[in-house]
Coordinates of C-alpha atoms in Angstrom, one line a residue:
M1 CA 125.1 57.3 96.6
P2 CA 126.3 60.6 98.3
D3 CA 127.1 60.7 102.0
L4 CA 124.0 61.4 104.2
S5 CA 125.9 62.2 107.0
P6 CA 126.7 65.0 107.1
L7 CA 123.0 66.5 105.9
L8 CA 122.1 64.1 109.1
A9 CA 124.3 65.2 111.6
A10 CA 123.4 69.2 110.8
A11 CA 119.9 68.3 111.3
L12 CA 120.2 66.5 114.6
A13 CA 122.6 69.5 115.7
H14 CA 120.0 72.0 114.8
A15 CA 117.3 70.1 116.5
A16 CA 119.4 69.8 119.5
H17 CA 119.3 73.4 119.5
G18 CA 115.3 73.1 120.0
W19 CA 115.2 74.3 116.1
H20 CA 112.6 72.5 114.5
V21 CA 114.1 71.1 111.2
F22 CA 112.9 69.7 107.7
P23 CA 113.6 68.2 104.6
L24 CA 114.5 70.7 101.9
R25 CA 115.0 69.3 98.1
P26 CA 117.9 68.1 97.7
D27 CA 120.8 71.2 97.0
D28 CA 117.6 73.6 96.4
K29 CA 115.9 76.0 98.4
R30 CA 112.3 74.9 98.4
P31 CA 110.8 71.9 100.7
A32 CA 111.0 68.4 100.0
F33 CA 107.4 68.0 101.9
P34 CA 104.1 67.8 101.2
D35 CA 104.8 67.6 97.3
H36 CA 101.7 69.6 96.7
T37 CA 100.4 73.1 97.4
A38 CA 97.1 74.0 99.6
D39 CA 95.6 74.5 96.5
D40 CA 96.4 71.6 95.1
C41 CA 95.4 69.3 98.3
A42 CA 93.0 66.3 97.4
G43 CA 93.8 64.9 100.9
R44 CA 95.5 61.9 99.8
D45 CA 98.7 62.6 102.3
P46 CA 98.2 60.8 105.0
R47 CA 99.2 63.7 107.0
C48 CA 96.6 65.9 105.0
R49 CA 93.6 64.1 105.9
T50 CA 92.0 66.7 108.0
G51 CA 93.0 69.7 106.0
H52 CA 96.6 70.8 104.3
T53 CA 99.7 70.2 106.7
G54 CA 102.3 72.1 105.1
W55 CA 106.1 72.3 106.4
E56 CA 106.2 74.4 109.2
Q57 CA 103.6 72.5 110.9
R58 CA 105.5 68.9 109.5
A59 CA 109.0 70.5 111.3
T60 CA 110.3 68.4 114.3
T61 CA 112.8 67.9 116.8
D62 CA 112.3 64.3 117.4
P63 CA 115.1 62.4 116.6
D64 CA 113.9 59.5 114.8
R65 CA 111.8 61.1 112.5
I66 CA 114.8 63.4 111.6
R67 CA 117.2 59.8 111.4
R68 CA 114.5 57.9 108.9
A69 CA 114.1 61.4 106.7
W70 CA 117.9 61.8 106.2
S71 CA 119.1 58.3 105.9
T72 CA 117.0 58.3 102.7
R73 CA 118.0 60.6 100.6
P74 CA 120.6 64.3 100.4
Y75 CA 118.0 66.5 101.6
G76 CA 119.2 70.1 102.7
V77 CA 117.8 71.1 106.4
G78 CA 115.7 73.8 106.2
I79 CA 114.5 75.2 110.3
A80 CA 111.0 76.7 110.6
C81 CA 111.4 79.6 112.1
G82 CA 108.2 80.1 113.7
P83 CA 108.1 77.1 116.0
S84 CA 111.9 77.0 116.9
G85 CA 111.0 80.5 118.8
L86 CA 113.2 82.5 116.4
V87 CA 113.6 86.1 114.3
V88 CA 116.1 85.6 111.3
V89 CA 117.2 89.1 109.9
D90 CA 118.7 88.0 105.8
L91 CA 121.0 90.9 105.4
D92 CA 121.3 90.2 101.4
V93 CA 123.5 91.5 98.4
P94 CA 122.9 92.9 95.2
K95 CA 122.3 90.0 92.6
H96 CA 123.3 91.8 89.6
A97 CA 124.6 95.1 88.0
G98 CA 121.2 96.8 87.6
D99 CA 120.0 96.0 91.3
T100 CA 120.4 99.3 93.0
P101 CA 119.0 100.8 96.4
P102 CA 115.8 103.3 95.9
P103 CA 116.5 106.3 96.7
D104 CA 116.2 106.2 100.9
W105 CA 118.7 104.0 100.5
A106 CA 121.4 105.7 98.5
G107 CA 124.8 104.8 98.7
A108 CA 124.2 101.4 100.5
C109 CA 126.1 98.2 99.7
D110 CA 123.9 95.5 100.6
G111 CA 121.7 94.6 103.4
W112 CA 125.2 94.9 106.4
D113 CA 125.2 98.9 105.7
V114 CA 121.2 99.5 105.5
F115 CA 121.1 97.1 109.2
A116 CA 124.0 99.2 110.1
T117 CA 122.5 102.5 109.4
L118 CA 119.6 101.5 111.4
A119 CA 121.3 100.3 114.5
A120 CA 122.8 103.8 114.5
R121 CA 119.7 105.6 114.1
H122 CA 118.6 103.6 117.7
G123 CA 121.5 104.2 119.2
T124 CA 123.5 100.6 118.9
P125 CA 125.6 101.8 116.1
I126 CA 127.9 98.8 114.5
D127 CA 130.5 98.9 111.5
P128 CA 128.8 98.1 107.9
F129 CA 130.4 94.3 108.2
D130 CA 133.2 94.0 111.0
G131 CA 134.4 90.3 110.4
F132 CA 135.1 86.7 111.5
G133 CA 137.8 84.3 112.3
P134 CA 140.4 85.3 114.9
D135 CA 141.9 88.0 113.9
A136 CA 138.8 90.1 113.3
P137 CA 137.4 92.8 115.7
P138 CA 135.1 92.0 118.7
R139 CA 131.3 92.0 117.2
T140 CA 128.8 94.6 119.4
G141 CA 125.6 93.6 121.0
I142 CA 123.5 94.2 117.8
T143 CA 125.6 91.4 115.9
F144 CA 126.9 89.3 118.1
T145 CA 124.9 86.4 117.7
H146 CA 124.4 83.2 115.7
T147 CA 125.8 84.1 112.5
V148 CA 125.2 81.9 109.2
T149 CA 127.0 83.3 106.1
T150 CA 125.0 82.4 102.9
G151 CA 125.8 80.8 99.3
S152 CA 124.8 84.1 97.9
G153 CA 127.5 85.9 100.1
G154 CA 124.9 87.3 102.7
T155 CA 124.0 87.1 106.0
H156 CA 121.6 85.2 108.7
L157 CA 121.3 86.6 111.7
Y158 CA 119.5 84.5 114.5
Y159 CA 117.7 86.3 117.2
R160 CA 115.2 85.1 119.7
H161 CA 111.7 85.4 118.7
P162 CA 109.9 87.8 122.1
T163 CA 108.4 86.4 125.0
T164 CA 106.5 89.2 125.1
G165 CA 104.3 91.5 122.5
P166 CA 102.4 90.4 119.4
E167 CA 103.9 87.5 117.6
L168 CA 105.9 88.6 114.6
R169 CA 106.1 87.4 111.1
N170 CA 108.1 87.2 107.6
T171 CA 109.1 90.6 106.4
T172 CA 110.4 91.8 102.8
G173 CA 113.1 94.5 102.1
E174 CA 111.6 98.0 101.9
R175 CA 107.9 96.7 101.4
G176 CA 107.0 96.7 104.6
G177 CA 110.1 95.6 106.3
L178 CA 113.5 97.0 107.6
G179 CA 115.0 98.3 104.6
W180 CA 116.8 97.5 101.4
K181 CA 118.0 94.0 101.2
V182 CA 116.9 93.5 105.0
D183 CA 114.5 90.7 104.9
T184 CA 113.2 88.9 108.0
R185 CA 111.7 85.4 108.1
S186 CA 109.5 84.3 111.9
H187 CA 106.4 82.8 111.6
G188 CA 105.3 81.2 108.5
G189 CA 109.0 81.8 107.5
Y190 CA 111.8 79.3 107.1
V191 CA 115.6 79.8 106.3
V192 CA 118.2 77.4 104.6
A193 CA 120.7 75.6 108.0
A194 CA 124.0 76.0 108.2
G195 CA 125.3 72.4 106.4
S196 CA 123.0 72.6 103.3
T197 CA 124.4 73.5 100.1
V198 CA 121.8 75.4 97.4
A199 CA 122.9 75.3 93.7
G200 CA 127.0 73.8 95.1
R201 CA 127.0 77.3 97.3
P202 CA 127.1 76.4 101.4
Y203 CA 125.6 77.9 104.2
A204 CA 127.7 77.7 106.7
V205 CA 128.1 78.8 110.2
A206 CA 130.0 82.1 110.8
L207 CA 129.7 82.6 114.7
D208 CA 128.9 80.0 116.7
V209 CA 126.9 81.2 119.6
E210 CA 123.7 80.9 120.7
P211 CA 120.8 83.3 119.6
A212 CA 120.8 86.7 121.4
P213 CA 117.8 87.9 122.2
L214 CA 116.0 90.2 119.5
P215 CA 116.6 94.1 119.6
G216 CA 114.0 95.7 120.9
W217 CA 114.1 98.3 118.4
V218 CA 114.1 95.6 115.6
A219 CA 110.9 93.7 117.4
G220 CA 109.0 97.6 117.3
L221 CA 109.8 97.8 113.6
L222 CA 108.3 94.6 113.0
A223 CA 105.5 94.9 115.1
P224 CA 102.5 94.2 113.3
A225 CA 99.8 96.8 113.3
A226 CA 97.1 96.1 116.2
R227 CA 94.4 94.0 115.4
P228 CA 91.1 94.5 114.6
V229 CA 88.6 93.3 117.7
Y230 CA 86.5 90.6 116.0
R231 CA 83.0 90.8 116.4
P232 CA 80.5 88.4 115.2
T233 CA 79.0 89.1 111.4
A234 CA 75.6 88.0 111.7
V235 CA 74.5 85.5 108.5
A236 CA 71.1 85.4 107.3
L237 CA 69.8 81.9 108.5
P238 CA 66.8 80.3 109.0
P239 CA 64.8 79.9 112.2
D240 CA 64.4 76.3 111.9
R241 CA 66.9 72.5 112.5
R242 CA 68.3 73.8 109.7
G243 CA 69.5 77.4 110.8
R244 CA 70.3 76.3 114.2
Y245 CA 72.4 73.4 112.6
L246 CA 74.3 75.8 110.4
A247 CA 74.6 78.2 113.1
A248 CA 76.6 75.8 115.2
A249 CA 79.3 74.8 112.7
I250 CA 79.7 78.2 111.6
R251 CA 80.4 78.8 116.0
R252 CA 82.4 75.4 115.4
Q253 CA 84.6 76.7 112.7
V254 CA 85.7 79.8 114.5
D255 CA 86.0 79.2 117.3
H256 CA 88.1 76.5 115.9
L257 CA 90.3 79.6 114.3
T258 CA 90.4 81.9 117.2
T259 CA 91.4 79.7 119.5
A260 CA 94.5 78.3 117.5
R261 CA 98.0 78.2 118.5
E262 CA 100.7 80.7 117.3
G263 CA 101.8 78.6 114.1
Q264 CA 98.9 77.0 113.7
R265 CA 96.6 80.0 112.7
N266 CA 96.9 79.7 108.8
H267 CA 96.4 76.1 109.0
A268 CA 93.6 76.3 111.2
L269 CA 91.8 79.1 108.5
F270 CA 92.2 76.9 105.9
A271 CA 90.5 73.6 107.7
S272 CA 87.7 76.0 108.4
A273 CA 86.9 77.3 105.0
V274 CA 87.0 74.0 104.2
A275 CA 84.5 72.9 105.8
L276 CA 82.2 75.9 105.7
G277 CA 82.7 75.8 102.2
Q278 CA 81.6 71.8 101.9
L279 CA 78.6 73.7 103.5
A280 CA 78.4 76.3 100.4
A281 CA 79.0 73.9 97.8
G282 CA 76.0 72.3 99.6
G283 CA 74.3 75.3 99.1
A284 CA 73.1 75.8 102.8
L285 CA 75.9 78.9 102.2
T286 CA 76.9 81.4 100.3
D287 CA 80.9 82.1 99.3
D288 CA 80.0 85.4 100.8
D289 CA 78.7 83.9 104.0
V290 CA 81.8 82.2 104.7
W291 CA 84.0 85.2 104.0
A292 CA 81.8 87.1 106.1
V293 CA 82.4 84.8 109.3
L294 CA 86.1 83.9 108.5
E295 CA 87.8 87.4 107.3
P296 CA 87.3 89.1 110.5
A297 CA 88.2 86.6 112.9
A298 CA 91.4 85.7 110.5
A299 CA 92.0 89.5 111.1
S300 CA 91.8 89.4 114.8
I301 CA 94.3 86.7 114.9
G302 CA 97.0 88.7 113.3
L303 CA 96.8 87.0 109.9
P304 CA 97.7 89.4 107.5
A305 CA 95.3 90.6 104.6
R306 CA 97.0 88.7 101.8
E307 CA 97.7 85.8 103.6
I308 CA 93.6 86.0 104.9
A309 CA 92.3 86.4 101.1
H310 CA 94.5 83.5 99.6
T311 CA 94.0 81.1 102.2
I312 CA 90.2 81.5 102.3
T313 CA 90.2 81.2 98.7
S314 CA 91.7 78.1 98.6
G315 CA 89.8 76.4 101.3
L316 CA 86.7 77.8 99.1
R317 CA 88.1 76.3 96.3
V318 CA 88.8 72.8 98.0
G319 CA 85.5 72.7 99.9
A320 CA 83.9 72.8 97.0
R321 CA 85.3 69.5 95.7
N322 CA 83.3 67.5 98.2
P323 CA 79.8 69.6 98.7
R324 CA 78.0 68.6 101.9
R325 CA 73.9 69.1 101.6
L326 CA 71.8 69.5 104.4
N327 CA 68.6 66.9 104.4
T328 CA 65.3 68.1 105.4
A329 CA 66.2 67.6 109.5
G330 CA 69.1 69.9 109.1
R331 CA 71.7 67.6 109.1
A332 CA 74.9 67.4 107.1
A333 CA 74.7 64.5 104.1

């Protein structure tokens, strides 16, 4: 039986920082719970009875819950960045011989080079890698923050999410992110925490200081496009009790979605899509009606288009498994 105490200690230590942790599969990056995706959620998991509850919603700082989880198996430790108020900059390294930078980043060796170039462009130059340990030169402000080395040889820089401005989410490399081999994780994302291993390779703290505020230029580059103003979409409903019931059901779900807190918005969209999807499956609405009311509402609270499309599609699929039909009095049966 493996010794569980180092992983338990790591989980408790991260939670003591106020970082929300959750179990990863042993020696793996993937979450241990839930054991199903939103598409496959049938509500059998007790925590999914009112809608799919993923790893982000399950992440916790509660020591009792942490002790119960990490006293059973050698789970790795994941940190849910959004609930923890973190933005983690992931500076990766090439994985194979053909993993070369695109023309815009010709000459860069890895994520450190790209991040250093960006920092210099914005007036905060740093060395591509200024080292760790007692003999390393002093670290500059852009990198003097909580730092973790990853199992693949990359680096995670932990920063505090800005207290003002838009909610920051995940970005990937040069596809909408900061650049080649530079990913970011925040709301909707997680990182493997120090003290864990992946494929036998450890994640370890390289600089044990509190996360620094996210540099303003980084926040500016990561800020999402301006959100569209939500304008309710008219859906043709009969002018009777049945129509009034449906109009109230739509208002209730849109209100549930547009008032959801940060970190809960995708979950709220899924729950609303399931609820209205049940009515669509029962013939009271159409799938097009559900899309018409939920898609603009979700966009207005900052959810990205691809995430919206995936979540509504999943919610309609789950809702179709349990149709709700309206009786002659206009109530759901």
